[in-house]
């Protein structure tokens, strides 16, 4: 969790953290269901306004402009007029960025390989693409242009695109302790932005900081510079970075393929929610000691004499310390019940997950068996026939699809994981 965002301790730590996810770097991601749910403290009253549709159209539009995102989302389920206008406002929100997997786009962005709701993608105006290999040597101009063409095809309304470089190489130094990640964009990152279509405003989000320290993100935007008769494109650093991106809603999970996709995604979601809880635990500790007060404290880890005088020091320490530190976080008393409830929810989710996983593993059979080959044929037939997966495109199927989707290629370790979760649930 070496790239946890700064300032989380300033935000309220309440039941709204349920469901939020964080990647292995500790950066938060908000599932769409959390994005459109009402905050716990502002749940609307159960009232109705039947006369709304009788108001003049201009008054209806004026009212919609004051609605928050959860309300707009619910209005999108009503009459055609209100749905259309609410949808415009909902997707035009300047603070909302929807994130998708850049590796999926790199491989062609085919509906068969992805889990995103394709119809939803077509409405996105602000898109965040998370790429772990921007600086890799295989990215030639042709490959970059192909990725941008795929973006324009899948996201026809995208006006703003943020490339999020999730991994950057460290600059070389004779002494390892002095290694660091450069604070400015690299040439490959600049090339990605230069080749972006001109009708799209492109941004670049990059990590920078010391090798053994907590990293930060900076945001850069492509700008055109006119010098005499020549126009060049450069990247200009922005003053602030957007908040957590929204995870695009999934396409419906149905059939055997849907069950397979659901198992895979809920496994990742549980892991990412566990990481997010660690992030919020650290924020809760800092908020308890430094929000409207100043109470320095020491690290609760055994044999660690670190002392924290200011906000962010504790989170930085936990993000860059040995892996044993996050496991012994002592949550302040005002937050104990909140995190106890959150952990119980996750345990229940994981138990349901392994029950589905166990049932599916039994259906698949042993790797390489005749049962497994028959199961593959059934999955392939469903992929070919169900429009949910092909989306009016020719099915592109390779051996990699099965290899990538199976969470149980190592059958024994999968069975051990299932048994471990079931045993833990019984003991509690």
CSV table of C-alpha atoms in Angstrom, one decimal:
chain,number,residue,atom,x,y,z
A,1,UNK,CA,0.0,0.0,0.0
A,2,UNK,CA,2.8,2.4,-0.9
A,3,UNK,CA,0.6,4.9,-2.9
A,4,UNK,CA,-2.2,5.6,-0.4
A,5,UNK,CA,-3.7,9.0,-1.2
A,6,UNK,CA,-3.1,11.9,1.2
A,7,UNK,CA,-5.9,13.5,3.2
A,8,UNK,CA,-8.1,10.5,3.9
A,9,UNK,CA,-7.9,11.2,7.7
A,10,UNK,CA,-9.8,14.5,7.0
A,11,UNK,CA,-12.8,12.6,5.6
A,12,UNK,CA,-15.5,11.1,7.9
A,13,UNK,CA,-15.0,7.4,8.7
A,14,UNK,CA,-18.5,5.9,8.8
A,15,UNK,CA,-20.6,3.2,7.3
A,16,UNK,CA,-20.2,4.7,3.8
A,17,UNK,CA,-16.8,2.8,3.6
A,18,UNK,CA,-18.7,-0.5,3.2
A,19,UNK,CA,-18.0,-1.9,-0.2
A,20,UNK,CA,-15.2,0.5,-1.2
A,21,UNK,CA,-12.2,-1.2,-2.8
A,22,UNK,CA,-8.5,-0.5,-3.0
A,23,UNK,CA,-5.9,-1.9,-5.3
A,24,UNK,CA,-2.6,-3.4,-4.1
A,25,UNK,CA,-1.1,0.1,-4.0
A,26,UNK,CA,-3.7,1.2,-1.6
A,27,UNK,CA,-5.5,3.5,-4.0
A,28,UNK,CA,-9.3,3.6,-3.5
A,29,UNK,CA,-11.8,2.6,-6.2
A,30,UNK,CA,-15.6,3.0,-5.7
A,31,UNK,CA,-17.9,0.4,-7.1
A,32,UNK,CA,-20.8,1.8,-9.1
A,33,UNK,CA,-23.3,0.5,-6.5
A,34,UNK,CA,-21.6,2.6,-3.8
A,35,UNK,CA,-21.4,5.6,-6.1
A,36,UNK,CA,-25.2,5.8,-6.6
A,37,UNK,CA,-26.3,4.8,-3.1
A,38,UNK,CA,-27.4,7.5,-0.7
A,39,UNK,CA,-24.9,8.4,2.1
A,40,UNK,CA,-26.0,6.8,5.4
A,41,UNK,CA,-26.5,10.3,6.9
A,42,UNK,CA,-28.7,11.6,4.1
A,43,UNK,CA,-31.1,8.8,3.2
A,44,UNK,CA,-34.1,10.5,1.8
A,45,UNK,CA,-37.5,10.3,3.4
A,46,UNK,CA,-40.1,7.9,1.8
A,47,UNK,CA,-42.1,10.6,0.1
A,48,UNK,CA,-43.4,11.1,-3.4
A,49,UNK,CA,-44.1,14.1,-5.7
A,50,UNK,CA,-46.7,13.0,-8.1
A,51,UNK,CA,-47.1,16.6,-9.6
A,52,UNK,CA,-43.5,16.8,-10.8
A,53,UNK,CA,-44.4,15.6,-14.3
A,54,UNK,CA,-47.1,18.3,-14.5
A,55,UNK,CA,-44.6,21.1,-14.1
A,56,UNK,CA,-43.4,23.0,-17.2
A,57,UNK,CA,-40.4,21.3,-18.9
A,58,UNK,CA,-38.1,24.2,-18.0
A,59,UNK,CA,-38.9,23.9,-14.3
A,60,UNK,CA,-38.4,20.1,-14.4
A,61,UNK,CA,-34.9,20.7,-15.9
A,62,UNK,CA,-34.2,23.3,-13.3
A,63,UNK,CA,-35.1,20.9,-10.5
A,64,UNK,CA,-32.9,18.1,-12.0
A,65,UNK,CA,-29.9,20.4,-11.9
A,66,UNK,CA,-30.1,20.4,-8.1
A,67,UNK,CA,-30.3,16.6,-7.7
A,68,UNK,CA,-27.3,14.6,-6.4
A,69,UNK,CA,-26.0,11.6,-8.3
A,70,UNK,CA,-28.0,8.9,-6.4
A,71,UNK,CA,-31.2,10.8,-7.2
A,72,UNK,CA,-30.3,11.4,-10.8
A,73,UNK,CA,-29.6,7.7,-11.2
A,74,UNK,CA,-33.1,6.8,-9.9
A,75,UNK,CA,-34.7,9.4,-12.1
A,76,UNK,CA,-33.0,7.6,-15.0
A,77,UNK,CA,-35.5,4.8,-14.4
A,78,UNK,CA,-38.6,6.9,-14.9
A,79,UNK,CA,-40.2,8.5,-18.0
A,80,UNK,CA,-38.3,8.9,-21.3
A,81,UNK,CA,-38.0,12.7,-21.0
A,82,UNK,CA,-36.8,12.7,-17.4
A,83,UNK,CA,-34.5,9.7,-18.1
A,84,UNK,CA,-32.9,11.5,-21.0
A,85,UNK,CA,-32.3,14.7,-19.2
A,86,UNK,CA,-31.2,13.0,-15.9
A,87,UNK,CA,-28.7,10.9,-17.9
A,88,UNK,CA,-27.1,14.0,-19.5
A,89,UNK,CA,-26.5,15.5,-16.1
A,90,UNK,CA,-25.4,12.2,-14.5
A,91,UNK,CA,-22.7,11.5,-17.0
A,92,UNK,CA,-21.6,15.1,-17.3
A,93,UNK,CA,-20.5,15.3,-13.7
A,94,UNK,CA,-17.0,16.9,-13.9
A,95,UNK,CA,-15.8,15.1,-10.7
A,96,UNK,CA,-16.7,11.5,-11.8
A,97,UNK,CA,-14.2,9.4,-13.7
A,98,UNK,CA,-15.0,5.8,-14.6
A,99,UNK,CA,-12.1,3.4,-14.6
A,100,UNK,CA,-11.5,0.4,-16.9
A,101,UNK,CA,-8.7,-2.1,-17.2
A,102,UNK,CA,-6.2,-0.9,-19.8
A,103,UNK,CA,-4.8,-4.4,-20.4
A,104,UNK,CA,-8.3,-5.4,-21.6
A,105,UNK,CA,-8.2,-2.5,-24.1
A,106,UNK,CA,-4.7,-3.4,-25.1
A,107,UNK,CA,-5.8,-6.9,-26.0
A,108,UNK,CA,-8.6,-5.4,-28.2
A,109,UNK,CA,-11.3,-4.6,-25.7
A,110,UNK,CA,-13.6,-7.4,-26.9
A,111,UNK,CA,-16.8,-7.9,-25.0
A,112,UNK,CA,-16.1,-11.6,-24.6
A,113,UNK,CA,-13.0,-10.9,-22.6
A,114,UNK,CA,-14.4,-8.1,-20.5
A,115,UNK,CA,-17.0,-7.8,-17.7
A,116,UNK,CA,-18.0,-4.2,-18.3
A,117,UNK,CA,-21.6,-3.3,-19.3
A,118,UNK,CA,-21.0,-2.3,-22.9
A,119,UNK,CA,-24.0,0.0,-23.1
A,120,UNK,CA,-22.8,1.9,-20.0
A,121,UNK,CA,-19.4,2.4,-21.6
A,122,UNK,CA,-21.0,4.1,-24.6
A,123,UNK,CA,-22.3,6.9,-22.3
A,124,UNK,CA,-19.1,7.7,-20.4
A,125,UNK,CA,-17.7,11.2,-20.8
A,126,UNK,CA,-14.8,10.9,-18.4
A,127,UNK,CA,-12.7,7.8,-18.7
A,128,UNK,CA,-9.8,6.6,-16.6
A,129,UNK,CA,-7.7,3.8,-18.2
A,130,UNK,CA,-5.4,2.0,-15.8
A,131,UNK,CA,-2.3,0.7,-17.6
A,132,UNK,CA,0.6,-1.1,-16.0
A,133,UNK,CA,2.9,-1.2,-19.0
A,134,UNK,CA,2.9,2.3,-20.6
A,135,UNK,CA,6.7,2.4,-20.6
A,136,UNK,CA,7.1,-1.2,-22.0
A,137,UNK,CA,9.2,-1.4,-25.2
A,138,UNK,CA,6.5,-3.3,-27.1
A,139,UNK,CA,4.3,-0.1,-27.3
A,140,UNK,CA,5.0,1.1,-30.8
A,141,UNK,CA,3.1,4.0,-32.4
A,142,UNK,CA,0.9,1.5,-34.3
A,143,UNK,CA,-0.1,-0.2,-31.1
A,144,UNK,CA,-0.9,3.1,-29.3
A,145,UNK,CA,-3.0,4.2,-32.3
A,146,UNK,CA,-4.9,0.9,-32.2
A,147,UNK,CA,-5.7,1.4,-28.5
A,148,UNK,CA,-7.0,4.9,-29.1
A,149,UNK,CA,-9.2,3.6,-32.0
A,150,UNK,CA,-10.6,1.0,-29.7
A,151,UNK,CA,-11.3,3.7,-27.1
A,152,UNK,CA,-13.2,5.8,-29.6
A,153,UNK,CA,-15.2,2.7,-30.7
A,154,UNK,CA,-16.2,1.6,-27.2
A,155,UNK,CA,-16.5,5.1,-25.6
A,156,UNK,CA,-18.0,7.3,-28.4
A,157,UNK,CA,-19.0,10.0,-26.0
A,158,UNK,CA,-15.7,10.2,-24.1
A,159,UNK,CA,-14.5,13.8,-24.0
A,160,UNK,CA,-11.8,13.4,-21.3
A,161,UNK,CA,-9.5,10.4,-20.9
A,162,UNK,CA,-7.0,10.0,-18.0
A,163,UNK,CA,-4.2,7.5,-18.5
A,164,UNK,CA,-3.3,6.1,-15.1
A,165,UNK,CA,0.2,4.6,-15.1
A,166,UNK,CA,0.0,2.0,-12.3
A,167,UNK,CA,3.6,1.0,-12.5
A,168,UNK,CA,6.7,3.1,-13.3
A,169,UNK,CA,10.4,2.1,-13.5
A,170,UNK,CA,12.8,3.5,-10.9
A,171,UNK,CA,15.5,5.8,-12.1
A,172,UNK,CA,19.0,4.2,-11.6
A,173,UNK,CA,21.4,5.3,-9.0
A,174,UNK,CA,24.6,3.8,-7.7
A,175,UNK,CA,23.1,3.4,-4.2
A,176,UNK,CA,19.7,1.6,-4.0
A,177,UNK,CA,18.6,3.8,-1.1
A,178,UNK,CA,18.7,6.8,-3.4
A,179,UNK,CA,16.6,5.3,-6.2
A,180,UNK,CA,13.4,7.1,-6.9
A,181,UNK,CA,10.6,7.4,-9.4
A,182,UNK,CA,11.0,10.5,-11.6
A,183,UNK,CA,8.5,13.3,-10.9
A,184,UNK,CA,7.8,14.1,-14.5
A,185,UNK,CA,6.3,12.1,-17.5
A,186,UNK,CA,8.6,9.8,-19.4
A,187,UNK,CA,9.0,9.9,-23.1
A,188,UNK,CA,6.7,6.8,-23.7
A,189,UNK,CA,4.0,8.4,-21.5
A,190,UNK,CA,4.3,11.6,-23.5
A,191,UNK,CA,3.9,9.6,-26.7
A,192,UNK,CA,0.7,8.0,-25.5
A,193,UNK,CA,-0.7,11.5,-25.0
A,194,UNK,CA,0.6,12.9,-28.2
A,195,UNK,CA,-1.1,10.2,-30.3
A,196,UNK,CA,-4.4,10.7,-28.5
A,197,UNK,CA,-7.1,12.0,-31.0
A,198,UNK,CA,-7.4,15.8,-30.9
A,199,UNK,CA,-11.1,15.8,-30.0
A,200,UNK,CA,-10.3,14.2,-26.7
A,201,UNK,CA,-8.7,16.1,-23.7
A,202,UNK,CA,-6.1,13.7,-22.5
A,203,UNK,CA,-4.6,13.6,-19.0
A,204,UNK,CA,-1.8,11.5,-17.5
A,205,UNK,CA,-1.7,10.3,-13.9
A,206,UNK,CA,1.7,9.1,-12.7
A,207,UNK,CA,3.4,8.0,-9.5
A,208,UNK,CA,6.5,9.6,-8.2
A,209,UNK,CA,8.6,9.5,-5.0
A,210,UNK,CA,11.4,7.7,-3.2
A,211,UNK,CA,12.1,4.0,-3.6
A,212,UNK,CA,11.6,3.3,0.1
A,213,UNK,CA,8.9,5.9,0.7
A,214,UNK,CA,5.3,6.6,0.2
A,215,UNK,CA,4.5,7.5,-3.4
A,216,UNK,CA,2.3,10.3,-4.6
A,217,UNK,CA,0.3,10.9,-7.8
A,218,UNK,CA,0.6,13.9,-10.0
A,219,UNK,CA,-1.7,14.8,-12.9
A,220,UNK,CA,-0.6,16.2,-16.3
A,221,UNK,CA,-2.6,17.5,-19.2
A,222,UNK,CA,-1.8,17.7,-22.9
A,223,UNK,CA,-1.6,21.3,-24.1
A,224,UNK,CA,-0.8,22.8,-27.5
A,225,UNK,CA,2.0,25.4,-27.7
A,226,UNK,CA,2.1,27.7,-30.7
A,227,UNK,CA,5.5,29.1,-31.7
A,228,UNK,CA,5.6,31.1,-34.8
A,229,UNK,CA,4.1,28.7,-37.4
A,230,UNK,CA,4.8,25.5,-35.5
A,231,UNK,CA,2.5,23.9,-33.0
A,232,UNK,CA,3.9,21.5,-30.5
A,233,UNK,CA,2.2,19.4,-27.8
A,234,UNK,CA,3.5,19.3,-24.3
A,235,UNK,CA,2.3,18.0,-20.9
A,236,UNK,CA,1.5,20.7,-18.3
A,237,UNK,CA,1.1,19.7,-14.6
A,238,UNK,CA,-2.3,20.2,-13.0
A,239,UNK,CA,-2.7,21.7,-9.5
A,240,UNK,CA,-4.8,18.9,-8.2
A,241,UNK,CA,-5.6,15.2,-8.8
A,242,UNK,CA,-9.1,13.8,-9.0
A,243,UNK,CA,-10.5,11.6,-6.2
A,244,UNK,CA,-11.1,7.9,-6.5
A,245,UNK,CA,-12.4,6.6,-9.8
A,246,UNK,CA,-15.7,4.7,-10.2
A,247,UNK,CA,-15.6,1.0,-11.1
A,248,UNK,CA,-17.8,0.6,-14.2
A,249,UNK,CA,-20.9,-1.6,-13.5
A,250,UNK,CA,-20.6,-5.2,-14.7
A,251,UNK,CA,-22.6,-6.7,-17.5
A,252,UNK,CA,-25.3,-9.2,-16.2
A,253,UNK,CA,-23.9,-12.5,-14.9
A,254,UNK,CA,-26.0,-15.4,-16.3
A,255,UNK,CA,-25.4,-19.0,-17.3
A,256,UNK,CA,-22.3,-21.0,-16.6
A,257,UNK,CA,-20.1,-18.2,-18.1
A,258,UNK,CA,-21.8,-15.7,-15.9
A,259,UNK,CA,-21.2,-17.8,-12.8
A,260,UNK,CA,-17.5,-18.2,-13.8
A,261,UNK,CA,-17.1,-14.4,-14.2
A,262,UNK,CA,-19.0,-13.7,-11.0
A,263,UNK,CA,-16.7,-16.0,-9.0
A,264,UNK,CA,-13.6,-14.5,-10.5
A,265,UNK,CA,-14.7,-10.9,-9.9
A,266,UNK,CA,-16.1,-11.4,-6.4
A,267,UNK,CA,-12.8,-13.0,-5.4
A,268,UNK,CA,-10.9,-9.9,-6.5
A,269,UNK,CA,-13.5,-7.6,-4.9
A,270,UNK,CA,-13.1,-9.3,-1.5
A,271,UNK,CA,-9.4,-8.9,-1.6
A,272,UNK,CA,-9.7,-5.3,-2.7
A,273,UNK,CA,-12.2,-4.6,0.1
A,274,UNK,CA,-9.9,-6.1,2.6
A,275,UNK,CA,-7.1,-3.8,1.4
A,276,UNK,CA,-9.5,-0.8,1.6
A,277,UNK,CA,-10.3,-1.6,5.2
A,278,UNK,CA,-6.6,-1.5,6.1
A,279,UNK,CA,-6.4,1.9,4.4
A,280,UNK,CA,-9.4,3.2,6.3
A,281,UNK,CA,-8.2,1.8,9.6
A,282,UNK,CA,-5.0,3.8,9.2
A,283,UNK,CA,-7.1,6.9,8.4
A,284,UNK,CA,-9.3,6.3,11.4
A,285,UNK,CA,-6.2,6.2,13.7
A,286,UNK,CA,-4.9,9.5,12.3
A,287,UNK,CA,-8.4,11.1,12.5
A,288,UNK,CA,-8.8,10.1,16.1
A,289,UNK,CA,-5.5,11.7,17.1
A,290,UNK,CA,-5.4,14.8,14.8
A,291,UNK,CA,-8.9,15.8,13.8
A,292,UNK,CA,-9.6,19.0,15.8
A,293,UNK,CA,-6.9,17.9,18.3
A,294,UNK,CA,-3.2,17.2,18.5
A,295,UNK,CA,-2.4,14.0,20.4
A,296,UNK,CA,1.0,12.5,19.2
A,297,UNK,CA,1.2,8.7,19.6
A,298,UNK,CA,3.5,5.7,19.1
A,299,UNK,CA,3.4,2.8,16.7
A,300,UNK,CA,1.4,-0.1,18.2
A,301,UNK,CA,3.7,-2.7,16.5
A,302,UNK,CA,6.0,-4.7,18.8
A,303,UNK,CA,9.6,-3.6,18.8
A,304,UNK,CA,8.8,-0.5,16.8
A,305,UNK,CA,9.6,2.9,18.5
A,306,UNK,CA,8.2,5.2,15.7
A,307,UNK,CA,6.5,8.3,17.1
A,308,UNK,CA,4.0,10.4,15.1
A,309,UNK,CA,3.7,14.1,15.7
A,310,UNK,CA,1.7,15.1,12.6
A,311,UNK,CA,-1.0,13.8,10.3
A,312,UNK,CA,0.1,11.5,7.4
A,313,UNK,CA,3.2,10.3,9.3
A,314,UNK,CA,1.4,7.2,10.7
A,315,UNK,CA,-0.1,6.3,7.3
A,316,UNK,CA,3.3,6.7,5.6
A,317,UNK,CA,4.9,4.5,8.2
A,318,UNK,CA,2.3,1.8,7.8
A,319,UNK,CA,2.4,2.0,4.0
A,320,UNK,CA,6.2,1.5,3.9
A,321,UNK,CA,6.8,-0.8,6.9
A,322,UNK,CA,7.0,-4.6,7.0
A,323,UNK,CA,3.9,-6.5,6.2
A,324,UNK,CA,3.4,-7.4,9.8
A,325,UNK,CA,2.4,-3.9,10.7
A,326,UNK,CA,-1.1,-3.7,9.0
A,327,UNK,CA,-2.1,-6.9,10.8
A,328,UNK,CA,-1.8,-5.4,14.3
A,329,UNK,CA,-3.7,-2.1,13.8
A,330,UNK,CA,-5.5,-1.1,16.9
A,331,UNK,CA,-8.6,0.8,15.9
A,332,UNK,CA,-9.6,3.6,18.3
A,333,UNK,CA,-12.7,2.8,20.4
A,334,UNK,CA,-15.1,5.2,18.5
A,335,UNK,CA,-14.5,3.1,15.3
A,336,UNK,CA,-14.2,-0.4,16.7
A,337,UNK,CA,-17.9,-1.4,16.1
A,338,UNK,CA,-17.7,0.0,12.5
A,339,UNK,CA,-14.7,-2.0,11.5
A,340,UNK,CA,-16.0,-5.1,13.4
A,341,UNK,CA,-19.2,-4.9,11.3
A,342,UNK,CA,-17.2,-4.4,8.1
A,343,UNK,CA,-15.0,-7.4,8.8
A,344,UNK,CA,-18.1,-9.6,9.5
A,345,UNK,CA,-19.7,-8.5,6.3
A,346,UNK,CA,-16.5,-9.5,4.4
A,347,UNK,CA,-16.3,-12.8,6.1
A,348,UNK,CA,-19.9,-13.6,5.1
A,349,UNK,CA,-19.2,-12.5,1.5
A,350,UNK,CA,-16.1,-14.8,1.4
A,351,UNK,CA,-18.0,-17.7,2.8
A,352,UNK,CA,-20.7,-17.4,0.0
A,353,UNK,CA,-17.9,-17.0,-2.5
A,354,UNK,CA,-16.1,-20.2,-1.6
A,355,UNK,CA,-19.5,-22.1,-1.6
A,356,UNK,CA,-20.0,-21.0,-5.2
A,357,UNK,CA,-16.3,-21.7,-6.0
A,358,UNK,CA,-16.5,-25.2,-4.5
A,359,UNK,CA,-19.6,-26.0,-6.5
A,360,UNK,CA,-18.1,-24.8,-9.7
A,361,UNK,CA,-14.8,-26.6,-9.2
A,362,UNK,CA,-16.8,-29.8,-8.7
A,363,UNK,CA,-18.6,-29.2,-12.0
A,364,UNK,CA,-15.4,-28.5,-13.9
A,365,UNK,CA,-13.6,-31.5,-12.6
A,366,UNK,CA,-9.9,-32.1,-12.4
A,367,UNK,CA,-7.7,-30.1,-14.7
A,368,UNK,CA,-7.1,-32.1,-18.0
A,369,UNK,CA,-9.9,-34.6,-17.2
A,370,UNK,CA,-12.7,-35.6,-19.7
A,371,UNK,CA,-15.2,-33.8,-17.4
A,372,UNK,CA,-13.2,-30.6,-17.7
A,373,UNK,CA,-13.1,-30.9,-21.5
A,374,UNK,CA,-16.9,-31.3,-21.7
A,375,UNK,CA,-17.3,-28.3,-19.3
A,376,UNK,CA,-15.1,-26.2,-21.7
A,377,UNK,CA,-17.3,-27.1,-24.6
A,378,UNK,CA,-20.4,-26.0,-22.8
A,379,UNK,CA,-18.8,-22.7,-21.9
A,380,UNK,CA,-17.6,-22.1,-25.4
A,381,UNK,CA,-21.1,-22.9,-26.8
A,382,UNK,CA,-22.6,-20.4,-24.4
A,383,UNK,CA,-20.0,-17.8,-25.4
A,384,UNK,CA,-20.8,-18.3,-29.1
A,385,UNK,CA,-24.6,-18.2,-28.7
A,386,UNK,CA,-25.2,-15.5,-26.0
A,387,UNK,CA,-25.3,-12.0,-27.4
A,388,UNK,CA,-24.3,-10.7,-24.0
A,389,UNK,CA,-20.8,-11.9,-24.7
A,390,UNK,CA,-20.4,-11.3,-28.5
A,391,UNK,CA,-22.2,-8.0,-28.6
A,392,UNK,CA,-22.8,-8.3,-32.4
A,393,UNK,CA,-19.1,-8.9,-33.0
A,394,UNK,CA,-17.4,-12.1,-34.1
A,395,UNK,CA,-16.4,-14.2,-31.2
A,396,UNK,CA,-12.7,-14.1,-30.6
A,397,UNK,CA,-11.8,-17.2,-28.7
A,398,UNK,CA,-8.3,-18.4,-27.7
A,399,UNK,CA,-6.9,-20.9,-25.2
A,400,UNK,CA,-6.0,-17.8,-23.1
A,401,UNK,CA,-9.6,-17.1,-22.3
A,402,UNK,CA,-9.9,-20.3,-20.3
A,403,UNK,CA,-6.4,-20.1,-18.9
A,404,UNK,CA,-7.1,-16.5,-17.7
A,405,UNK,CA,-10.6,-17.1,-16.3
A,406,UNK,CA,-10.0,-20.3,-14.3
A,407,UNK,CA,-9.2,-19.5,-10.7
A,408,UNK,CA,-8.6,-23.2,-9.9
A,409,UNK,CA,-5.8,-24.3,-12.3
A,410,UNK,CA,-3.9,-25.1,-9.2
A,411,UNK,CA,-6.6,-27.4,-7.9
A,412,UNK,CA,-5.0,-28.4,-4.6
A,413,UNK,CA,-4.3,-24.8,-3.5
A,414,UNK,CA,-7.9,-23.8,-4.4
A,415,UNK,CA,-9.2,-26.7,-2.3
A,416,UNK,CA,-7.0,-25.6,0.6
A,417,UNK,CA,-8.3,-22.1,0.3
A,418,UNK,CA,-11.9,-23.3,0.4
A,419,UNK,CA,-11.3,-25.5,3.4
A,420,UNK,CA,-9.4,-22.7,5.2
A,421,UNK,CA,-12.3,-20.3,4.8
A,422,UNK,CA,-14.9,-22.9,5.9
A,423,UNK,CA,-12.8,-23.9,8.9
A,424,UNK,CA,-12.4,-20.2,10.0
A,425,UNK,CA,-16.1,-19.6,9.6
A,426,UNK,CA,-16.9,-22.6,11.9
A,427,UNK,CA,-14.4,-21.5,14.6
A,428,UNK,CA,-16.0,-18.1,14.7
